[in-house]
């Protein structure tokens, strides 16, 4: 039993393999949080002691006792306007316009298996893998009922949480904020790690001490966003990859979100995570309920590496439902950076022919195959083949591709529409626009109102027809702008604050129906690269295009940051052409392949333009990937270097589940005139301790950096000695353990 209730002390204890979570029904029935951390036995009620605090108010029945205050009590979920001045979970008002709620314990149930989250993706459990605790609380005055859900995955060291609010009263209630959880850390000095970025530079790790005040990581873009991922870690200030306590909170949601972290007057740290409350307003009529998205919690006392591995295993084993999640993915060729919009059947076939000769298994036809899509200004929404570009339609192309022994995949961007499209001309009211205002444009396109059932139904029928009618094995599902002008013509004025969340529910409803009907189609998520790389999308898509930045050196920090929460098997990564289209940098083909193998691995360039020697190298890379694909996709992942300490070297390692094999990859992105020896500590033999080193063949390569002259000067070739790229060694697999082997006077060696 991973969940227990001790009647006498009114104590709930959740145990996982290495952690304990405890809470207690406290004074007046408030649900007090006591502890989440490394495994502990017995009551931890001594961790909370009510104390009188000036200007922290007391509940009326305890007005003379004066020590109990919601403002200082660690809580599982907060009420509203009743004495807790810290960041709150809930803002609710009733018929008289009065803000207020105060939840007290009513009942609880301990159930076998894992609860489900209505209308949104959530974790699932195999037989006997999880238990559920549901605690019901209520606010007497409004009749608002709160159900707190806890899913305990003992062997995974993961606890999931979600909340459900039901109006059991007689009057309508208005929610202006409804977070998924509150998690109080009553003691400890913590760093906050969050993952921020921009288009072409997603999920950069930011680590800073949590000091007094509130820090917020949020998106108001309608998507989880390039800018702030819905995932944070609290880590002890001296926690490293292998040591120290850390706690992760990952929201299973793909829309606007908000995480507030506050260190309060008592030194306690509170995290509140959930959907974004800006422009949120949800009417709860009597009998109606509101479901929050789920949060995945994990706690590691063995540092950040173990925390990441907990998430990697959990996402692969308990979140993503695709049958592809633990399968080896086909090596793909995508035509986007090879052709952009300028292609026809012959051009695509010539790329496919060359790709197939080199061992590529899947051809993905990217943007531009439909409607009047000759450039990015038109055609979105018209998901019918453009016969001018592709005479004979998709079937002719697909049968040629299949004839080459390759599978066929297709790009779509279902949630979007161009003004210049038949779909928009037929249904202008399907787009999100504000009454009386010219819409704000992004990539000159508009966003469809996915909260409308007719829009979802139309897209379901159209995409189903495409997938039924053609032999399509893979879909890249893109989303290339943020939501603005959020106004739904299907909702009455008083419900406009529901439109952004209903949009996300519509996206999930569509994905739910399509993945149920076409489970074997491999789905790759995308939003201008990694603008919607989150646990919600990963429930449907076993892989997501990590970034539009395909420069291998830039990808190092993007994939490094992504790895804190998300598995390598989820990171879409390709070898692209050089000079790179985003940065102008030239990196060796070998380095590009090493970096792309830190992901799903594929190519995105015209392979016809490679020299014979490069083609031979591509063939070898694909063979190498086949050899290591299971290890990369299923193995335990270790970050070996920390770019915050040294940006001279990125190294990572994947260890097979039986610990018999490991793949070590190293890239030196910057070469110095004089390079000191870099020592890399290998990890992975049980408990995160270092293992004896591997024999690693030494390969040293110097390359020239080429960069375009900007602006306007065309392209030039510059030799800049200081920016020479070097890679060594290539990934090497050896049996563990082996003796360490110094690389001599090179730049990298292994520490045994
Ligand atoms: C987005 C994607 C790219 C490509 C283009 C096509 O930017 O991230 O990979 O598919 O759209 O328009």
XYZ file of C-alpha atoms and ligand atoms in Angstrom:
764
model
C 0.000 0.000 0.000
C 1.598 3.257 -1.052
C -1.213 5.371 0.487
C -2.284 5.195 4.100
C -4.537 7.156 6.424
C -3.819 7.161 10.127
C -7.136 7.798 11.801
C -5.912 8.967 15.172
C -3.627 11.704 13.866
C -5.752 12.251 10.754
C -2.600 11.800 8.717
C -2.296 10.921 5.026
C 1.018 9.357 4.001
C 2.013 8.627 0.416
C 5.114 6.535 -0.062
C 7.089 5.946 -3.204
C 10.276 3.889 -3.391
C 12.502 6.707 -2.149
C 10.120 9.508 -1.170
C 7.390 10.368 1.310
C 4.567 12.874 0.996
C 2.554 13.649 4.103
C -0.407 15.841 4.997
C -2.731 16.181 7.938
C -6.261 17.275 8.561
C -5.561 20.197 10.863
C -7.545 22.657 12.947
C -11.118 23.205 11.748
C -10.568 20.614 8.985
C -7.997 22.539 6.955
C -5.743 20.246 4.932
C -2.166 20.966 6.030
C 0.822 19.978 3.971
C 3.580 18.532 6.154
C 6.316 17.121 3.983
C 7.531 16.022 0.559
C 11.057 14.666 0.447
C 13.290 11.674 0.874
C 11.564 8.675 2.412
C 10.704 9.005 6.088
C 8.628 6.837 8.403
C 6.065 7.784 11.049
C 4.317 11.031 11.753
C 5.990 14.241 10.650
C 3.381 16.456 12.277
C 6.098 18.169 14.327
C 7.133 19.926 11.102
C 4.158 22.255 11.399
C 3.622 24.204 14.585
C 1.021 26.973 14.640
C 2.562 30.204 15.879
C 1.255 33.668 16.378
C 2.438 36.001 13.663
C 1.657 39.705 13.634
C -0.677 40.684 10.810
C -1.378 37.081 9.894
C -5.108 36.843 10.643
C -6.943 34.032 12.397
C -10.082 32.113 11.436
C -13.064 33.349 13.406
C -13.523 30.264 15.652
C -9.841 30.535 16.643
C -9.803 34.294 17.105
C -8.840 34.075 20.784
C -6.285 31.306 20.379
C -4.507 33.452 17.742
C -1.902 30.950 16.613
C -3.648 29.368 13.638
C -3.462 31.405 10.463
C -3.928 30.344 6.872
C -1.196 32.868 6.118
C 1.454 30.687 7.787
C -0.039 27.220 7.425
C 1.455 25.005 4.696
C -1.481 23.953 2.552
C -2.445 21.497 -0.152
C -4.729 23.950 -1.946
C -5.662 27.453 -0.932
C -8.986 29.183 -0.658
C -9.539 32.816 -1.478
C -9.801 36.079 0.448
C -9.836 34.412 3.866
C -6.458 35.206 5.336
C -3.691 33.667 3.231
C -1.834 36.524 1.556
C 0.617 34.333 -0.337
C 0.141 33.280 -3.959
C -3.169 31.495 -4.111
C -4.681 28.662 -6.098
C -8.136 30.031 -6.455
C -10.015 33.234 -7.115
C -13.761 32.687 -6.889
C -16.783 34.861 -6.393
C -20.453 34.125 -5.866
C -23.837 35.644 -6.581
C -23.243 38.813 -4.568
C -19.900 39.373 -6.186
C -18.116 38.455 -2.948
C -14.728 36.811 -3.382
C -14.256 34.025 -0.869
C -13.667 30.337 -0.253
C -12.249 28.341 2.632
C -11.984 24.595 2.236
C -12.435 22.080 5.006
C -12.129 18.325 4.950
C -15.262 16.314 4.144
C -14.139 12.796 3.212
C -11.530 10.798 1.365
C -11.148 7.593 -0.617
C -8.156 5.414 -1.404
C -8.647 3.659 -4.715
C -6.680 1.127 -6.747
C -5.198 2.369 -10.055
C -4.796 5.889 -11.371
C -7.555 8.490 -11.668
C -8.224 10.042 -15.096
C -8.400 13.741 -15.909
C -11.493 14.672 -17.842
C -10.901 16.306 -21.232
C -7.136 16.524 -20.867
C -4.244 14.111 -21.149
C -2.896 12.615 -17.936
C -0.655 9.836 -16.722
C -1.856 6.241 -16.870
C -0.835 3.192 -14.870
C -0.389 -0.472 -15.634
C -1.979 -3.099 -13.396
C -0.993 -2.563 -9.735
C 1.294 0.278 -10.723
C -0.510 3.118 -8.994
C -2.962 4.025 -6.271
C -5.230 7.040 -6.043
C -6.147 9.190 -3.097
C -9.110 11.535 -3.471
C -9.678 14.047 -0.706
C -12.914 15.976 -0.804
C -13.107 19.396 0.819
C -15.856 21.969 0.735
C -16.538 25.625 1.248
C -19.717 25.807 3.271
C -20.857 29.245 2.138
C -20.615 28.956 -1.654
C -21.152 25.206 -1.777
C -17.968 24.898 -3.818
C -16.596 21.393 -3.532
C -12.917 20.664 -4.078
C -11.617 17.223 -4.929
C -7.858 16.825 -4.670
C -6.463 13.879 -6.622
C -3.157 12.180 -5.852
C -1.802 9.391 -8.083
C 1.041 7.504 -6.429
C 3.422 5.599 -8.710
C 5.513 3.869 -6.091
C 8.153 2.245 -8.276
C 8.519 5.326 -10.483
C 8.999 7.769 -7.613
C 6.315 9.964 -9.132
C 3.212 11.495 -7.576
C 0.626 13.138 -9.801
C -1.836 15.759 -8.658
C -4.925 17.441 -10.053
C -7.973 19.248 -8.680
C -11.641 19.326 -9.576
C -13.980 22.101 -8.484
C -17.720 21.446 -8.412
C -20.451 23.913 -7.731
C -22.698 22.069 -5.299
C -24.391 25.321 -4.302
C -27.469 27.048 -5.622
C -25.924 30.051 -7.332
C -23.530 30.420 -10.217
C -19.893 30.934 -9.250
C -17.162 32.663 -11.213
C -13.622 31.336 -11.248
C -10.907 33.831 -12.120
C -8.072 31.550 -11.124
C -8.039 27.784 -10.638
C -4.549 26.348 -10.286
C -3.707 22.666 -10.291
C -1.839 22.618 -7.031
C -0.091 24.367 -4.223
C 3.089 22.796 -2.906
C 4.618 24.325 0.202
C 8.196 23.647 1.251
C 8.139 24.781 4.875
C 11.930 24.709 5.218
C 15.070 24.702 3.089
C 17.075 27.072 0.936
C 16.233 26.386 -2.641
C 17.345 27.339 -6.102
C 14.701 27.657 -8.776
C 15.516 26.098 -12.138
C 13.282 27.085 -14.996
C 13.542 26.774 -18.723
C 13.226 29.951 -20.698
C 14.054 30.961 -24.221
C 12.801 32.292 -27.522
C 12.129 31.038 -31.024
C 15.304 29.244 -32.173
C 16.655 29.017 -28.611
C 14.184 27.134 -26.455
C 14.501 25.791 -22.903
C 17.701 27.392 -21.694
C 18.356 26.482 -18.078
C 18.128 29.386 -15.644
C 19.143 28.647 -12.055
C 18.966 31.203 -9.279
C 18.371 31.224 -5.516
C 14.788 31.750 -4.410
C 14.755 34.887 -2.328
C 11.925 36.877 -0.792
C 9.098 37.837 -3.093
C 7.394 36.111 -5.979
C 8.951 34.791 -9.146
C 6.715 33.799 -12.036
C 7.353 31.613 -15.078
C 4.392 31.829 -17.393
C 3.002 31.942 -20.884
C 0.113 34.066 -22.105
C 0.588 32.960 -25.710
C -2.093 30.285 -25.883
C 0.634 27.654 -26.098
C 3.146 26.438 -23.561
C 5.595 28.599 -25.541
C 9.225 28.949 -26.592
C 9.640 31.483 -23.790
C 8.807 29.616 -20.553
C 8.314 25.878 -20.359
C 5.612 24.663 -17.917
C 8.224 22.839 -15.880
C 10.282 23.970 -12.894
C 12.670 22.376 -10.431
C 13.405 23.393 -6.867
C 16.901 22.226 -5.961
C 18.929 22.541 -2.796
C 21.424 25.271 -3.373
C 24.350 22.861 -3.456
C 22.535 20.174 -5.461
C 24.432 18.885 -8.497
C 23.808 16.251 -11.131
C 24.507 13.449 -8.607
C 23.909 14.944 -5.212
C 21.347 16.896 -3.270
C 17.579 17.167 -2.942
C 15.497 18.434 -5.803
C 11.832 18.449 -6.673
C 10.313 18.758 -10.138
C 6.874 20.063 -11.056
C 5.725 19.479 -14.627
C 2.349 20.651 -15.878
C 0.538 18.357 -18.313
C -0.888 21.212 -20.332
C -0.171 22.818 -23.701
C -1.819 26.223 -23.369
C -1.100 29.386 -21.398
C 0.191 28.512 -17.966
C 1.551 30.093 -14.836
C 3.884 29.015 -12.072
C 4.455 31.303 -9.097
C 7.214 30.638 -6.605
C 7.119 32.639 -3.395
C 9.374 32.672 -0.382
C 7.303 34.115 2.432
C 7.866 35.896 5.733
C 8.420 32.589 7.553
C 11.103 31.336 5.131
C 8.679 28.854 3.621
C 8.642 28.418 -0.166
C 5.366 27.974 -2.008
C 4.851 26.853 -5.600
C 1.475 27.309 -7.274
C 1.192 25.865 -10.767
C -1.664 25.730 -13.228
C -3.366 27.324 -16.178
C -2.835 31.036 -16.807
C -5.312 33.275 -14.984
C -4.787 36.354 -17.136
C -8.036 36.840 -19.129
C -9.368 33.648 -17.534
C -12.916 33.693 -16.228
C -14.978 30.539 -15.983
C -18.647 30.411 -15.023
C -19.630 27.435 -12.898
C -23.397 27.039 -12.952
C -24.908 24.955 -10.138
C -23.955 21.312 -10.713
C -21.104 22.142 -13.108
C -17.486 21.362 -12.446
C -14.082 22.581 -13.571
C -11.181 20.216 -14.018
C -7.594 21.453 -13.694
C -4.719 19.940 -15.647
C -2.445 17.459 -13.940
C 0.999 18.088 -12.455
C 3.712 15.409 -12.391
C 5.840 15.605 -9.248
C 9.065 13.814 -8.624
C 11.590 14.211 -5.838
C 15.190 13.080 -6.013
C 17.756 13.137 -3.239
C 20.391 12.015 -5.731
C 20.584 15.229 -7.663
C 19.215 16.565 -10.899
C 20.315 13.622 -13.028
C 18.076 11.204 -11.139
C 15.195 13.685 -11.240
C 15.513 13.841 -15.035
C 15.698 10.080 -15.370
C 12.519 9.754 -13.266
C 10.722 12.036 -15.739
C 12.198 10.313 -18.789
C 11.006 6.891 -17.658
C 7.644 8.226 -16.587
C 6.929 10.029 -19.847
C 7.945 6.948 -21.842
C 6.123 4.492 -19.585
C 3.132 6.332 -18.118
C 2.271 9.401 -20.159
C 2.727 8.932 -23.889
C 0.090 6.560 -25.245
C 1.542 6.119 -28.719
C 2.636 2.577 -29.595
C 5.702 4.324 -31.035
C 6.923 5.582 -27.689
C 9.333 2.723 -27.043
C 9.889 1.705 -30.644
C 12.881 2.611 -32.727
C 11.872 5.564 -34.899
C 12.528 5.502 -38.629
C 15.454 7.621 -39.835
C 13.714 10.366 -41.772
C 14.480 12.924 -44.428
C 12.473 16.153 -44.263
C 12.436 18.436 -47.306
C 11.850 21.767 -45.488
C 15.382 23.155 -45.391
C 16.153 21.412 -48.694
C 13.414 23.097 -50.728
C 11.228 25.331 -48.565
C 8.111 25.996 -50.696
C 9.897 25.471 -53.986
C 9.348 21.852 -54.934
C 7.467 19.545 -57.244
C 7.082 15.791 -57.427
C 10.342 15.315 -59.345
C 12.390 17.284 -56.850
C 10.929 15.383 -53.912
C 11.467 12.057 -55.656
C 15.081 12.913 -56.400
C 15.641 13.676 -52.693
C 13.831 10.481 -51.753
C 15.838 8.394 -54.207
C 19.144 9.602 -52.835
C 17.916 9.255 -49.245
C 16.745 5.724 -49.803
C 20.101 4.787 -51.361
C 21.801 5.957 -48.175
C 19.501 4.044 -45.841
C 16.885 6.667 -44.899
C 13.531 5.044 -44.076
C 10.885 7.794 -44.105
C 10.349 10.789 -46.363
C 8.505 13.711 -44.769
C 6.894 16.218 -47.102
C 6.814 19.475 -45.175
C 4.859 22.712 -45.700
C 3.712 23.642 -49.206
C 1.936 20.540 -50.570
C -1.649 21.815 -50.325
C -4.054 24.484 -51.600
C -2.410 27.618 -52.925
C 0.566 27.251 -50.623
C 3.328 28.759 -52.783
C 4.575 30.860 -49.900
C 3.775 31.409 -46.254
C 1.024 33.940 -46.928
C -1.696 31.690 -48.282
C -3.354 28.328 -48.351
C -3.382 27.302 -44.677
C -6.639 25.543 -43.958
C -7.031 24.022 -47.426
C -5.815 20.507 -46.703
C -6.240 19.311 -50.299
C -3.254 18.482 -52.464
C -1.889 21.128 -54.844
C -1.935 19.229 -58.120
C 0.108 21.879 -59.883
C 3.078 21.078 -57.664
C 2.249 17.421 -57.249
C 0.528 16.238 -60.461
C -1.199 12.949 -59.890
C -1.730 13.961 -56.290
C -0.337 12.493 -53.116
C -0.916 8.912 -54.216
C 1.501 9.121 -57.125
C 4.186 10.599 -54.929
C 3.544 8.182 -52.084
C 3.630 5.148 -54.330
C 6.973 6.280 -55.774
C 8.338 6.844 -52.275
C 6.993 3.492 -51.105
C 8.504 1.936 -54.232
C 11.894 3.123 -52.999
C 11.298 1.150 -49.822
C 10.491 4.238 -47.750
C 7.502 5.289 -45.710
C 5.777 8.598 -46.331
C 5.007 11.378 -43.860
C 3.165 14.686 -44.175
C 3.226 18.136 -42.530
C -0.022 19.790 -41.406
C -0.886 22.844 -39.356
C -4.533 22.112 -38.538
C -5.162 24.892 -36.014
C -4.387 27.686 -38.465
C -5.894 29.442 -41.462
C -4.748 32.094 -43.928
C -7.145 34.854 -44.921
C -6.270 33.855 -48.470
C -7.757 30.364 -48.294
C -11.007 28.708 -49.275
C -11.579 27.685 -45.666
C -11.416 31.264 -44.391
C -13.582 32.532 -47.237
C -16.216 29.935 -46.295
C -15.939 30.359 -42.504
C -14.481 33.711 -41.457
C -16.205 33.282 -38.086
C -14.067 30.224 -37.336
C -10.995 32.393 -36.755
C -10.165 34.094 -33.472
C -10.622 37.823 -34.106
C -11.895 40.670 -31.949
C -15.149 42.392 -32.897
C -14.472 45.672 -34.670
C -10.670 45.311 -34.775
C -8.310 44.283 -37.501
C -6.694 41.104 -36.199
C -3.093 40.923 -35.082
C -1.272 38.695 -37.541
C 1.506 36.195 -36.912
C 3.267 34.789 -39.986
C 0.328 36.438 -41.765
C -2.033 33.762 -40.499
C -4.981 33.497 -38.130
C -5.798 30.946 -35.459
C -8.908 28.801 -35.711
C -11.236 28.763 -32.726
C -10.492 25.236 -31.549
C -13.026 25.676 -28.748
C -15.774 25.296 -31.376
C -17.114 21.816 -31.887
C -17.809 22.472 -35.594
C -14.158 23.432 -36.174
C -12.896 20.311 -34.419
C -15.396 18.159 -36.306
C -14.345 19.652 -39.656
C -10.657 19.084 -38.955
C -11.301 15.571 -37.727
C -13.136 14.705 -40.939
C -10.546 16.367 -43.209
C -7.496 14.859 -41.511
C -9.189 11.459 -41.268
C -9.900 11.582 -44.995
C -6.223 12.304 -45.657
C -5.065 9.474 -43.427
C -7.717 7.025 -44.705
C -7.169 7.926 -48.314
C -3.374 7.707 -48.509
C -0.607 5.570 -47.173
C 0.672 8.091 -44.623
C 2.801 6.708 -41.787
C 3.793 9.925 -40.048
C 2.296 13.361 -39.391
C 4.162 16.505 -38.331
C 1.594 18.631 -36.467
C 2.721 22.248 -36.541
C 1.430 25.433 -34.881
C 3.188 28.538 -36.106
C 1.891 31.496 -34.176
C 0.766 32.586 -30.724
C -2.871 33.240 -29.876
C -4.017 36.835 -29.889
C -7.468 38.356 -30.404
C -8.886 35.559 -28.275
C -12.626 35.961 -28.805
C -14.948 33.139 -29.698
C -18.056 33.765 -31.752
C -19.488 30.572 -30.293
C -19.484 31.868 -26.707
C -21.752 34.475 -25.040
C -20.099 37.664 -23.715
C -19.944 36.459 -20.109
C -18.076 33.315 -21.152
C -15.318 34.915 -23.277
C -12.837 34.284 -20.457
C -13.208 30.578 -21.217
C -12.076 30.788 -24.848
C -8.323 30.219 -24.352
C -8.761 27.114 -22.199
C -11.533 25.796 -24.439
C -9.082 26.174 -27.351
C -6.681 23.757 -25.636
C -9.509 21.354 -24.796
C -10.469 21.400 -28.492
C -6.903 20.600 -29.572
C -6.855 17.679 -27.142
C -10.288 16.483 -28.298
C -9.077 16.431 -31.899
C -5.817 14.676 -31.022
C -7.725 12.196 -28.874
C -10.044 11.213 -31.718
C -7.343 11.051 -34.368
C -4.863 9.061 -32.292
C -7.635 6.630 -31.290
C -8.537 6.089 -34.938
C -4.983 6.075 -36.339
C -2.815 4.813 -33.485
C -0.082 3.554 -35.802
C 0.592 6.948 -37.367
C 3.788 8.358 -35.861
C 2.974 11.876 -34.683
C 5.630 14.562 -34.321
C 4.531 17.718 -32.534
C 5.910 21.107 -33.543
C 5.215 24.785 -32.965
C 7.736 26.852 -34.884
C 10.196 24.293 -33.520
C 9.806 23.789 -29.774
C 7.084 26.318 -28.943
C 4.754 23.644 -27.577
C 7.161 21.114 -26.137
C 5.256 19.987 -23.069
C 3.905 16.954 -21.266
C 0.408 17.561 -22.680
C 1.537 17.199 -26.277
C 3.861 14.344 -25.336
C 0.854 12.323 -24.232
C -0.063 12.109 -27.937
C 3.224 12.729 -29.755
C 6.161 10.490 -28.891
C 8.392 13.141 -30.439
C 8.344 16.918 -30.851
C 10.529 19.032 -33.149
C 12.885 20.525 -30.601
C 13.727 23.808 -32.320
C 13.762 25.468 -35.722
C 17.412 26.135 -35.009
C 19.179 23.191 -36.634
C 22.714 24.466 -36.004
C 24.423 21.608 -34.153
C 26.286 23.938 -31.802
C 23.131 25.881 -30.913
C 21.248 22.621 -30.502
C 23.667 21.552 -27.765
C 22.254 23.938 -25.191
C 18.679 23.530 -26.460
C 18.786 19.755 -26.127
C 20.723 20.011 -22.861
C 17.978 22.174 -21.319
C 15.222 19.996 -22.771
C 16.785 16.892 -21.206
C 16.038 18.092 -17.669
C 12.410 17.103 -18.088
C 11.973 15.308 -21.348
C 13.506 12.125 -22.762
C 15.916 12.009 -25.688
C 13.367 9.841 -27.521
C 11.055 12.879 -27.579
C 13.512 15.345 -29.098
C 13.145 15.820 -32.844
C 16.671 16.454 -34.169
C 18.055 16.488 -37.721
C 21.313 16.866 -39.577
C 20.916 19.941 -41.775
C 23.015 21.676 -44.427
C 26.025 23.892 -43.832
C 26.508 26.777 -43.705
C 23.572 26.435 -41.366
C 20.428 28.266 -42.491
C 19.824 29.894 -39.108
C 23.335 30.886 -38.049
C 25.583 30.608 -41.088
C 27.953 28.345 -39.165
C 29.674 25.334 -40.634
C 30.028 22.308 -38.417
C 31.401 18.937 -39.492
C 28.935 16.378 -40.775
C 30.110 14.062 -38.021
C 29.377 16.582 -35.270
C 25.977 17.284 -36.766
C 25.185 13.559 -36.639
C 26.402 13.185 -33.045
C 24.091 16.009 -31.981
C 21.109 14.736 -34.003
C 21.561 11.323 -32.382
C 20.863 13.118 -29.102
C 17.311 12.948 -30.408
C 15.134 11.111 -32.894
C 17.712 11.455 -35.708
C 16.982 12.380 -39.266
C 18.173 14.594 -42.114
C 16.863 17.887 -43.412
C 18.879 18.826 -46.486
C 19.204 17.877 -50.145
C 21.352 14.776 -49.957
C 21.988 15.065 -53.725
C 24.243 18.031 -53.011
C 26.650 16.054 -50.831
C 30.008 14.815 -52.121
C 30.525 11.086 -52.510
C 32.638 11.066 -49.342
C 29.862 12.825 -47.433
C 27.277 10.373 -48.752
C 29.434 7.511 -47.552
C 29.629 9.235 -44.163
C 25.824 9.552 -44.056
C 25.504 5.843 -44.805
C 27.844 5.082 -41.903
C 25.958 7.456 -39.602
C 22.687 5.711 -40.310
C 24.300 2.337 -39.658
C 25.701 3.719 -36.432
C 22.287 5.023 -35.424
C 20.699 1.627 -36.073
C 23.316 0.049 -33.845
C 22.676 2.454 -30.975
C 19.026 3.421 -31.488
C 17.640 1.254 -28.691
C 20.328 2.402 -26.310
C 19.660 6.051 -27.183
C 15.882 5.697 -27.037
C 15.528 3.412 -24.010
C 18.707 3.940 -22.030
C 19.242 5.966 -18.885
C 20.488 9.410 -19.714
C 23.295 11.214 -17.880
C 24.464 14.765 -18.410
C 28.237 14.707 -17.958
C 28.975 18.405 -18.272
C 27.348 21.605 -17.098
C 27.554 24.535 -19.521
C 27.062 26.949 -16.617
C 30.490 25.830 -15.402
C 32.213 25.179 -18.714
C 30.866 25.882 -22.154
C 33.986 24.354 -23.711
C 32.597 20.865 -23.789
C 29.224 19.147 -23.896
C 29.211 15.483 -22.961
C 26.373 13.107 -22.293
C 26.007 9.405 -21.811
C 23.284 6.827 -22.240
C 23.479 3.608 -20.248
C 21.493 0.521 -21.180
C 18.895 -0.522 -18.580
C 20.999 -3.617 -17.723
C 24.067 -1.335 -17.402
C 26.023 -3.503 -19.798
C 26.598 -0.814 -22.389
C 26.900 2.906 -22.570
C 27.161 5.412 -25.353
C 29.234 8.497 -24.621
C 29.025 11.542 -26.851
C 31.237 14.591 -26.633
C 31.227 17.810 -28.586
C 33.690 20.648 -28.131
C 31.831 23.619 -29.543
C 34.573 26.194 -29.134
C 38.248 25.737 -29.636
C 40.726 27.834 -27.759
C 44.206 28.656 -28.952
C 45.494 26.743 -25.982
C 43.101 24.087 -24.812
C 43.512 22.774 -21.305
C 42.767 19.115 -20.783
C 39.048 18.622 -20.063
C 38.268 15.773 -17.715
C 34.853 14.182 -18.021
C 33.444 12.090 -15.205
C 31.523 9.096 -16.510
C 28.406 8.098 -14.614
C 25.798 5.461 -14.558
C 26.780 2.376 -12.587
C 24.107 2.296 -9.920
C 23.156 5.144 -7.670
C 24.494 7.710 -10.096
C 28.051 7.022 -8.985
C 30.842 7.360 -11.511
C 31.869 4.226 -13.352
C 35.270 3.172 -14.549
C 35.999 4.833 -17.837
C 35.649 3.556 -21.347
C 38.245 3.093 -23.978
C 37.521 5.880 -26.366
C 39.121 6.113 -29.728
C 40.614 9.505 -30.229
C 39.492 11.421 -33.250
C 40.541 14.953 -33.751
C 39.242 17.093 -36.514
C 39.717 20.741 -37.266
C 37.324 22.621 -39.423
C 36.912 26.039 -40.778
C 34.137 28.287 -39.596
C 32.260 29.863 -42.426
C 29.891 32.677 -41.783
C 27.926 34.876 -44.111
C 28.649 38.588 -44.340
C 25.594 40.391 -43.067
C 23.695 42.428 -43.798
C 23.237 42.675 -47.498
C 26.769 41.752 -48.513
C 25.874 38.330 -49.827
C 27.820 35.416 -48.555
C 31.491 35.324 -47.924
C 33.836 32.769 -46.545
C 35.882 33.770 -43.559
C 38.564 31.841 -41.815
C 38.504 32.608 -38.171
C 40.957 30.488 -36.316
C 39.395 31.225 -32.980
C 36.069 29.793 -34.041
C 37.330 26.521 -35.398
C 35.009 23.659 -34.534
C 36.333 20.421 -33.177
C 34.633 17.224 -32.344
C 36.010 14.202 -30.702
C 35.453 11.490 -30.014
C 32.546 10.053 -31.987
C 30.049 8.139 -29.912
C 31.693 5.007 -28.617
C 30.084 2.002 -27.058
C 32.068 -0.330 -24.906
C 31.220 -2.956 -22.385
C 31.190 -1.720 -18.829
C 33.323 -1.627 -16.875
C 36.639 -1.033 -18.584
C 39.781 0.704 -17.613
C 39.988 4.364 -18.271
C 42.175 5.426 -21.078
C 43.649 8.857 -21.297
C 43.403 10.615 -24.604
C 46.920 11.886 -24.160
C 47.562 15.524 -24.737
C 44.226 16.124 -26.387
C 41.415 18.093 -24.870
C 39.273 15.379 -23.313
C 39.975 12.508 -21.011
C 37.830 10.347 -18.779
C 38.070 10.223 -15.041
C 37.833 6.646 -13.812
C 7.707 25.617 -38.699
C 8.447 24.337 -38.410
C 9.433 24.049 -39.491
C 8.715 23.956 -40.818
C 7.941 25.230 -41.063
C 7.072 25.113 -42.297
O 8.536 26.714 -38.583
O 9.057 24.397 -37.167
O 10.130 22.854 -39.230
O 7.850 22.854 -40.786
O 7.105 25.554 -39.979
O 6.342 26.261 -42.540
